[in-house]
PDB file of C-alpha atoms in Angstrom:
ATOM      1  CA  ALA A   1      23.827  27.445  29.862  1.00 41.00           C
ATOM      2  CA  GLY A   2      25.034  30.263  32.084  1.00 41.00           C
ATOM      3  CA  SER A   3      27.535  31.575  29.535  1.00 38.00           C
ATOM      4  CA  LEU A   4      24.918  31.505  26.798  1.00 34.00           C
ATOM      5  CA  MET A   5      22.528  33.566  28.914  1.00 36.00           C
ATOM      6  CA  THR A   6      25.285  36.091  29.714  1.00 38.00           C
ATOM      7  CA  THR A   7      26.118  36.482  26.039  1.00 37.00           C
ATOM      8  CA  LYS A   8      22.537  37.233  25.137  1.00 41.00           C
ATOM      9  CA  LEU A   9      22.112  39.759  27.927  1.00 39.00           C
ATOM     10  CA  SER A  10      25.355  41.547  27.094  1.00 41.00           C
ATOM     11  CA  GLN A  11      24.360  42.087  23.453  1.00 44.00           C
ATOM     12  CA  PRO A  12      24.081  45.849  22.667  1.00 43.00           C
ATOM     13  CA  GLN A  13      20.552  47.117  22.443  1.00 43.00           C
ATOM     14  CA  SER A  14      21.208  48.715  19.071  1.00 43.00           C
ATOM     15  CA  THR A  15      22.256  45.383  17.588  1.00 41.00           C
ATOM     16  CA  LEU A  16      19.271  43.631  19.143  1.00 37.00           C
ATOM     17  CA  ALA A  17      16.959  46.297  17.771  1.00 38.00           C
ATOM     18  CA  LYS A  18      18.447  45.876  14.295  1.00 42.00           C
ATOM     19  CA  SER A  19      17.944  42.124  14.426  1.00 38.00           C
ATOM     20  CA  LEU A  20      14.323  42.505  15.471  1.00 36.00           C
ATOM     21  CA  THR A  21      13.728  45.095  12.765  1.00 37.00           C
ATOM     22  CA  SER A  22      15.354  42.871  10.164  1.00 36.00           C
ATOM     23  CA  THR A  23      13.229  39.884  11.196  1.00 37.00           C
ATOM     24  CA  SER A  24       9.976  41.809  11.175  1.00 38.00           C
ATOM     25  CA  THR A  25      10.826  43.353   7.799  1.00 39.00           C
ATOM     26  CA  ASN A  26      11.667  40.071   6.136  1.00 42.00           C
ATOM     27  CA  ALA A  27       8.710  38.137   7.571  1.00 41.00           C
ATOM     28  CA  PRO A  28       6.167  39.360   4.970  1.00 45.00           C
ATOM     29  CA  TYR A  29       8.635  38.467   2.192  1.00 41.00           C
ATOM     30  CA  PHE A  30       8.849  34.842   3.317  1.00 42.00           C
ATOM     31  CA  LYS A  31       5.088  34.569   3.774  1.00 42.00           C
ATOM     32  CA  ALA A  32       4.496  35.947   0.304  1.00 42.00           C
ATOM     33  CA  PHE A  33       6.984  33.467  -1.135  1.00 45.00           C
ATOM     34  CA  GLU A  34       5.297  30.543   0.602  1.00 46.00           C
ATOM     35  CA  SER A  35       1.821  31.606  -0.475  1.00 52.00           C
ATOM     36  CA  THR A  36       2.760  31.679  -4.190  1.00 64.00           C
ATOM     37  CA  GLU A  37       4.264  28.207  -4.155  1.00 79.00           C
ATOM     38  CA  ILE A  38       1.697  25.599  -5.227  1.00 82.00           C
ATOM     39  CA  PRO A  39       1.950  22.320  -3.258  1.00 84.00           C
ATOM     40  CA  PRO A  40       2.270  19.103  -5.304  1.00 86.00           C
ATOM     41  CA  TYR A  41      -1.003  17.648  -3.968  1.00 85.00           C
ATOM     42  CA  VAL A  42      -3.010  20.292  -5.855  1.00 86.00           C
ATOM     43  CA  THR A  43      -2.533  18.419  -9.144  1.00 86.00           C
ATOM     44  CA  ASN A  44      -4.651  15.562  -7.723  1.00 85.00           C
ATOM     45  CA  CYS A  45      -7.461  17.815  -6.487  1.00 89.00           C
ATOM     46  CA  PRO A  46     -10.327  18.489  -8.943  1.00 86.00           C
ATOM     47  CA  SER A  47     -11.125  22.192  -9.171  1.00 84.00           C
ATOM     48  CA  ASN A  48     -14.646  23.428  -8.327  1.00 85.00           C
ATOM     49  CA  GLY A  49     -15.947  19.931  -7.640  1.00 88.00           C
ATOM     50  CA  LEU A  50     -17.933  18.806  -4.626  1.00 91.00           C
ATOM     51  CA  CYS A  51     -15.880  19.111  -1.440  1.00 91.00           C
ATOM     52  CA  SER A  52     -17.214  15.787  -0.170  1.00 87.00           C
ATOM     53  CA  ARG A  53     -15.884  14.056  -3.303  1.00 89.00           C
ATOM     54  CA  LEU A  54     -12.314  15.322  -2.968  1.00 91.00           C
ATOM     55  CA  PRO A  55      -9.523  12.768  -2.526  1.00 91.00           C
ATOM     56  CA  PRO A  56      -8.250  12.451   1.058  1.00 91.00           C
ATOM     57  CA  ASP A  57      -4.943  14.159   0.162  1.00 89.00           C
ATOM     58  CA  CYS A  58      -6.870  17.354  -0.609  1.00 92.00           C
ATOM     59  CA  MET A  59      -8.367  17.802   2.855  1.00 92.00           C
ATOM     60  CA  THR A  60      -7.600  17.639   6.545  1.00 91.00           C
ATOM     61  CA  CYS A  61     -10.160  16.143   8.913  1.00 91.00           C
ATOM     62  CA  ASN A  62     -10.533  16.275  12.675  1.00 89.00           C
ATOM     63  CA  THR A  63     -10.452  12.963  14.492  1.00 84.00           C
ATOM     64  CA  ASN A  64     -13.841  11.953  15.844  1.00 83.00           C
ATOM     65  CA  TYR A  65     -12.907  10.307  19.144  1.00 83.00           C
ATOM     66  CA  SER A  66     -16.496   9.215  19.768  1.00 86.00           C
ATOM     67  CA  CYS A  67     -16.709   7.056  16.653  1.00 89.00           C
ATOM     68  CA  ILE A  68     -17.420   3.353  17.022  1.00 90.00           C
ATOM     69  CA  TYR A  69     -15.187   0.957  15.111  1.00 90.00           C
ATOM     70  CA  GLY A  70     -16.810  -0.313  11.936  1.00 90.00           C
ATOM     71  CA  LYS A  71     -19.637   2.221  12.066  1.00 92.00           C
ATOM     72  CA  THR A  72     -20.173   5.081   9.607  1.00 92.00           C
ATOM     73  CA  THR A  73     -19.371   8.380  11.347  1.00 91.00           C
ATOM     74  CA  THR A  74     -19.416  12.057  10.361  1.00 91.00           C
ATOM     75  CA  PHE A  75     -16.051  13.855  10.338  1.00 93.00           C
ATOM     76  CA  ASP A  76     -15.444  17.627  10.166  1.00 92.00           C
ATOM     77  CA  CYS A  77     -13.019  18.455   7.371  1.00 93.00           C
ATOM     78  CA  LYS A  78     -11.369  21.466   5.754  1.00 93.00           C
ATOM     79  CA  VAL A  79      -9.817  21.841   2.320  1.00 92.00           C
ATOM     80  CA  LYS A  80      -6.075  22.317   2.124  1.00 92.00           C
ATOM     81  CA  PRO A  81      -4.580  25.593   0.819  1.00 91.00           C
ATOM     82  CA  HIS A  82      -4.933  26.249  -2.938  1.00 89.00           C
ATOM     83  CA  VAL A  83      -7.798  23.734  -3.187  1.00 91.00           C
ATOM     84  CA  HIS A  84     -11.175  25.045  -4.419  1.00 90.00           C
ATOM     85  CA  CYS A  85     -14.427  23.127  -4.091  1.00 92.00           C
ATOM     86  CA  VAL A  86     -18.170  23.777  -3.797  1.00 92.00           C
ATOM     87  CA  ASP A  87     -21.187  22.442  -1.915  1.00 90.00           C
ATOM     88  CA  ASP A  88     -24.371  20.955  -3.357  1.00 88.00           C
ATOM     89  CA  ASN A  89     -25.620  24.487  -4.188  1.00 89.00           C
ATOM     90  CA  ASN A  90     -22.447  25.276  -6.163  1.00 89.00           C
ATOM     91  CA  HIS A  91     -21.231  27.684  -3.472  1.00 91.00           C
ATOM     92  CA  GLU A  92     -17.534  27.652  -2.677  1.00 91.00           C
ATOM     93  CA  GLN A  93     -16.754  26.380   0.808  1.00 91.00           C
ATOM     94  CA  GLU A  94     -13.788  25.482   2.961  1.00 91.00           C
ATOM     95  CA  ASN A  95     -15.371  23.628   5.868  1.00 93.00           C
ATOM     96  CA  PHE A  96     -17.569  20.594   5.264  1.00 93.00           C
ATOM     97  CA  THR A  97     -18.387  17.139   6.604  1.00 92.00           C
ATOM     98  CA  ILE A  98     -17.885  13.667   5.170  1.00 92.00           C
ATOM     99  CA  ASN A  99     -19.187  10.245   6.162  1.00 91.00           C
ATOM    100  CA  MET A 100     -16.441   7.722   6.762  1.00 90.00           C
ATOM    101  CA  THR A 101     -16.182   4.283   8.318  1.00 92.00           C
ATOM    102  CA  CYS A 102     -14.447   4.411  11.683  1.00 93.00           C
ATOM    103  CA  GLN A 103     -11.347   2.266  11.050  1.00 92.00           C
ATOM    104  CA  PHE A 104      -7.632   2.676  10.537  1.00 93.00           C
ATOM    105  CA  CYS A 105      -6.107   2.389   7.079  1.00 93.00           C
ATOM    106  CA  TRP A 106      -4.301  -0.857   7.869  1.00 92.00           C
ATOM    107  CA  GLN A 107      -7.661  -2.403   8.808  1.00 92.00           C
ATOM    108  CA  LEU A 108      -9.172  -1.856   5.361  1.00 93.00           C
ATOM    109  CA  ALA A 109     -10.118  -4.679   3.003  1.00 91.00           C
ATOM    110  CA  THR A 110      -7.303  -5.825   0.747  1.00 89.00           C
ATOM    111  CA  SER A 111      -9.131  -4.394  -2.285  1.00 90.00           C
ATOM    112  CA  ASP A 112      -8.858  -0.871  -0.807  1.00 93.00           C
ATOM    113  CA  TYR A 113      -5.056  -0.609  -0.950  1.00 94.00           C
ATOM    114  CA  VAL A 114      -2.152  -1.573  -3.208  1.00 93.00           C
ATOM    115  CA  CYS A 115       0.997  -3.254  -1.884  1.00 91.00           C
ATOM    116  CA  THR A 116       4.454  -3.870  -3.264  1.00 88.00           C
ATOM    117  CA  ASN A 117       5.217  -7.375  -4.516  1.00 80.00           C
ATOM    118  CA  SER A 118       8.176  -9.589  -3.731  1.00 73.00           C
ATOM    119  CA  THR A 119       9.691 -12.195  -6.060  1.00 66.00           C
ATOM    120  CA  ASN A 120      12.288 -13.369  -3.569  1.00 70.00           C
ATOM    121  CA  CYS A 121      10.075 -15.482  -1.351  1.00 72.00           C
ATOM    122  CA  MET A 122       8.813 -19.031  -1.720  1.00 65.00           C
ATOM    123  CA  THR A 123       5.099 -19.781  -1.842  1.00 64.00           C
ATOM    124  CA  VAL A 124       5.319 -23.574  -1.814  1.00 62.00           C
ATOM    125  CA  SER A 125       6.640 -23.970   1.713  1.00 62.00           C
ATOM    126  CA  CYS A 126       5.354 -25.082   5.068  1.00 60.00           C
ATOM    127  CA  PRO A 127       4.535 -22.899   6.860  1.00 68.00           C
ATOM    128  CA  ARG A 128       3.724 -20.539   4.006  1.00 69.00           C
ATOM    129  CA  GLN A 129       6.205 -17.675   3.929  1.00 78.00           C
ATOM    130  CA  ARG A 130       5.418 -13.994   4.333  1.00 82.00           C
ATOM    131  CA  TYR A 131       7.250 -10.876   3.211  1.00 85.00           C
ATOM    132  CA  ASN A 132       7.381  -7.229   4.294  1.00 88.00           C
ATOM    133  CA  ALA A 133       5.297  -5.066   1.957  1.00 90.00           C
ATOM    134  CA  THR A 134       4.579  -1.341   1.784  1.00 93.00           C
ATOM    135  CA  CYS A 135       0.892  -0.662   1.174  1.00 95.00           C
ATOM    136  CA  THR A 136      -0.768   2.536  -0.086  1.00 95.00           C
ATOM    137  CA  VAL A 137      -4.494   3.277   0.254  1.00 94.00           C
ATOM    138  CA  ARG A 138      -6.342   3.955  -2.993  1.00 92.00           C
ATOM    139  CA  ASP A 139      -7.099   7.610  -3.746  1.00 87.00           C
ATOM    140  CA  HIS A 140     -10.879   7.442  -3.260  1.00 86.00           C
ATOM    141  CA  ILE A 141     -10.803   5.571   0.079  1.00 91.00           C
ATOM    142  CA  HIS A 142     -11.062   7.471   3.391  1.00 91.00           C
ATOM    143  CA  CYS A 143      -9.597   6.016   6.570  1.00 91.00           C
ATOM    144  CA  LEU A 144      -7.915   6.964   9.832  1.00 90.00           C
ATOM    145  CA  GLY A 145      -4.163   7.116  10.386  1.00 89.00           C
ATOM    146  CA  ASN A 146      -1.319   6.838   7.885  1.00 91.00           C
ATOM    147  CA  ARG A 147      -2.295   6.115   4.285  1.00 93.00           C
ATOM    148  CA  VAL A 148       1.043   4.375   3.670  1.00 94.00           C
ATOM    149  CA  PHE A 149       1.781   1.532   6.075  1.00 94.00           C
ATOM    150  CA  PRO A 150       3.864  -1.666   6.300  1.00 94.00           C
ATOM    151  CA  LYS A 151       2.197  -5.067   6.288  1.00 92.00           C
ATOM    152  CA  MET A 152       3.206  -8.719   6.362  1.00 89.00           C
ATOM    153  CA  LEU A 153       1.725 -10.501   3.341  1.00 86.00           C
ATOM    154  CA  TYR A 154       1.808 -14.052   2.079  1.00 82.00           C
ATOM    155  CA  CYS A 155       4.022 -14.728  -0.910  1.00 77.00           C
ATOM    156  CA  ASN A 156       1.707 -14.688  -3.923  1.00 72.00           C
ATOM    157  CA  TRP A 157       3.772 -14.165  -7.067  1.00 67.00           C
ATOM    158  CA  THR A 158       3.543 -16.401 -10.122  1.00 71.00           C
ATOM    159  CA  GLY A 159       6.025 -17.551 -12.733  1.00 72.00           C
ATOM    160  CA  GLY A 160       3.339 -18.279 -15.346  1.00 77.00           C
ATOM    161  CA  TYR A 161       2.860 -22.001 -14.690  1.00 85.00           C
ATOM    162  CA  LYS A 162      -0.684 -23.323 -15.176  1.00 87.00           C
ATOM    163  CA  TRP A 163      -2.133 -25.825 -12.742  1.00 89.00           C
ATOM    164  CA  SER A 164      -4.342 -27.350 -15.455  1.00 90.00           C
ATOM    165  CA  THR A 165      -1.326 -27.975 -17.706  1.00 92.00           C
ATOM    166  CA  ALA A 166       0.684 -29.559 -14.905  1.00 92.00           C
ATOM    167  CA  LEU A 167      -2.217 -31.841 -13.966  1.00 92.00           C
ATOM    168  CA  ALA A 168      -2.852 -32.860 -17.585  1.00 93.00           C
ATOM    169  CA  LEU A 169       0.831 -33.732 -18.075  1.00 93.00           C
ATOM    170  CA  SER A 170       0.843 -35.679 -14.818  1.00 92.00           C
ATOM    171  CA  ILE A 171      -2.134 -37.785 -15.911  1.00 93.00           C
ATOM    172  CA  THR A 172      -1.034 -38.414 -19.505  1.00 92.00           C
ATOM    173  CA  LEU A 173       2.775 -38.302 -19.501  1.00 92.00           C
ATOM    174  CA  GLY A 174       3.532 -38.493 -15.802  1.00 90.00           C
ATOM    175  CA  GLY A 175       5.285 -41.833 -16.242  1.00 91.00           C
ATOM    176  CA  PHE A 176       7.951 -40.076 -18.324  1.00 93.00           C
ATOM    177  CA  GLY A 177       8.368 -37.229 -15.839  1.00 92.00           C
ATOM    178  CA  ALA A 178       6.769 -34.628 -18.140  1.00 93.00           C
ATOM    179  CA  ASP A 179       4.926 -32.989 -15.251  1.00 93.00           C
ATOM    180  CA  ARG A 180       8.111 -32.567 -13.221  1.00 92.00           C
ATOM    181  CA  PHE A 181      10.026 -31.268 -16.245  1.00 93.00           C
ATOM    182  CA  TYR A 182       7.269 -28.723 -16.886  1.00 93.00           C
ATOM    183  CA  LEU A 183       7.473 -27.477 -13.297  1.00 92.00           C
ATOM    184  CA  GLY A 184      11.235 -27.058 -13.542  1.00 89.00           C
ATOM    185  CA  GLN A 185      12.039 -30.004 -11.271  1.00 91.00           C
ATOM    186  CA  TRP A 186      14.630 -31.674 -13.492  1.00 91.00           C
ATOM    187  CA  ARG A 187      16.060 -34.145 -11.005  1.00 91.00           C
ATOM    188  CA  GLU A 188      12.641 -35.521 -10.100  1.00 90.00           C
ATOM    189  CA  GLY A 189      11.738 -35.615 -13.794  1.00 90.00           C
ATOM    190  CA  LEU A 190      14.832 -37.680 -14.647  1.00 92.00           C
ATOM    191  CA  GLY A 191      14.087 -39.972 -11.721  1.00 91.00           C
ATOM    192  CA  LYS A 192      10.580 -40.646 -12.994  1.00 91.00           C
ATOM    193  CA  LEU A 193      11.824 -41.056 -16.562  1.00 91.00           C
ATOM    194  CA  PHE A 194      14.389 -43.749 -15.798  1.00 91.00           C
ATOM    195  CA  SER A 195      12.195 -45.523 -13.253  1.00 91.00           C
ATOM    196  CA  PHE A 196       9.128 -45.540 -15.520  1.00 86.00           C
ATOM    197  CA  GLY A 197       7.272 -43.350 -13.064  1.00 85.00           C
ATOM    198  CA  GLY A 198       8.386 -45.435 -10.109  1.00 87.00           C
ATOM    199  CA  LEU A 199       6.637 -48.389 -11.740  1.00 88.00           C
ATOM    200  CA  GLY A 200       3.455 -46.336 -11.778  1.00 90.00           C
ATOM    201  CA  ILE A 201       3.372 -45.632  -8.045  1.00 92.00           C
ATOM    202  CA  TRP A 202       5.252 -42.331  -8.285  1.00 92.00           C
ATOM    203  CA  THR A 203       3.030 -41.311 -11.197  1.00 92.00           C
ATOM    204  CA  LEU A 204      -0.145 -41.924  -9.208  1.00 94.00           C
ATOM    205  CA  ILE A 205       1.219 -40.049  -6.193  1.00 94.00           C
ATOM    206  CA  ASP A 206       2.210 -37.049  -8.332  1.00 93.00           C
ATOM    207  CA  VAL A 207      -1.273 -36.890  -9.853  1.00 93.00           C
ATOM    208  CA  LEU A 208      -2.706 -36.578  -6.354  1.00 94.00           C
ATOM    209  CA  LEU A 209      -0.071 -34.096  -5.130  1.00 92.00           C
ATOM    210  CA  ILE A 210      -0.392 -31.822  -8.157  1.00 92.00           C
ATOM    211  CA  GLY A 211      -4.176 -32.140  -8.061  1.00 91.00           C
ATOM    212  CA  VAL A 212      -4.356 -30.776  -4.515  1.00 89.00           C
ATOM    213  CA  GLY A 213      -1.666 -28.150  -5.221  1.00 86.00           C
ATOM    214  CA  TYR A 214       0.937 -29.581  -2.860  1.00 88.00           C
ATOM    215  CA  VAL A 215       3.527 -29.889  -5.646  1.00 90.00           C
ATOM    216  CA  GLY A 216       4.119 -26.626  -7.500  1.00 86.00           C
ATOM    217  CA  PRO A 217       6.687 -24.845  -9.663  1.00 87.00           C
ATOM    218  CA  ALA A 218      10.334 -25.209  -8.673  1.00 84.00           C
ATOM    219  CA  ASP A 219      10.780 -21.425  -8.404  1.00 74.00           C
ATOM    220  CA  GLY A 220       8.246 -21.322  -5.557  1.00 73.00           C
ATOM    221  CA  SER A 221       5.648 -19.314  -7.469  1.00 75.00           C
ATOM    222  CA  LEU A 222       1.908 -19.900  -7.538  1.00 73.00           C
ATOM    223  CA  TYR A 223      -0.082 -21.503 -10.335  1.00 81.00           C
ATOM    224  CA  ILE A 224      -2.156 -19.274 -12.588  1.00 74.00           C
TER     225      ILE A 224
END
């Protein structure tokens, strides 16, 4: 640290003056370059629409620390650069207010955000498995905090198997293992076939298990 300070102090004044002059001369050039570059979020911001109707990515809002969770609160907002909007009287404005529910994005209802799906987890398991998903809030929803967040979700993918078809096969052709074959459970299907449905006992049990959803597709997916 001492040697670095000595080097700076021993720098000739003429060189230091040149560096300061160069910096001050180039500063307007960089500012002009930045001001002409249009940010990518502008493409999602309607031009000359109501400021209060803008998507959240088009504005910045101050945190209202006095808001009560779950209650509708007024937030002071400002449009981002290159975004143009108007008030109710069709006058252009930059500062405005919006009404928003006081809650973080990860606390929203599941219908207010979209999450990635996973096809590598089993749904027919005990306890039911979860997977790590990345969720993104829908464009028209306002909330506090990050609009993209991780969340643990239950496995909910489907392979296209119908519960009604599986139940119908179990009732009518369950003694021949048709229900198990349909669900992709070949070993159980062969067992039922050669044992005549376990002399009817296995058939009756499978009707009950499929009826309540305990027995599902072999790939672990959900019924449709």
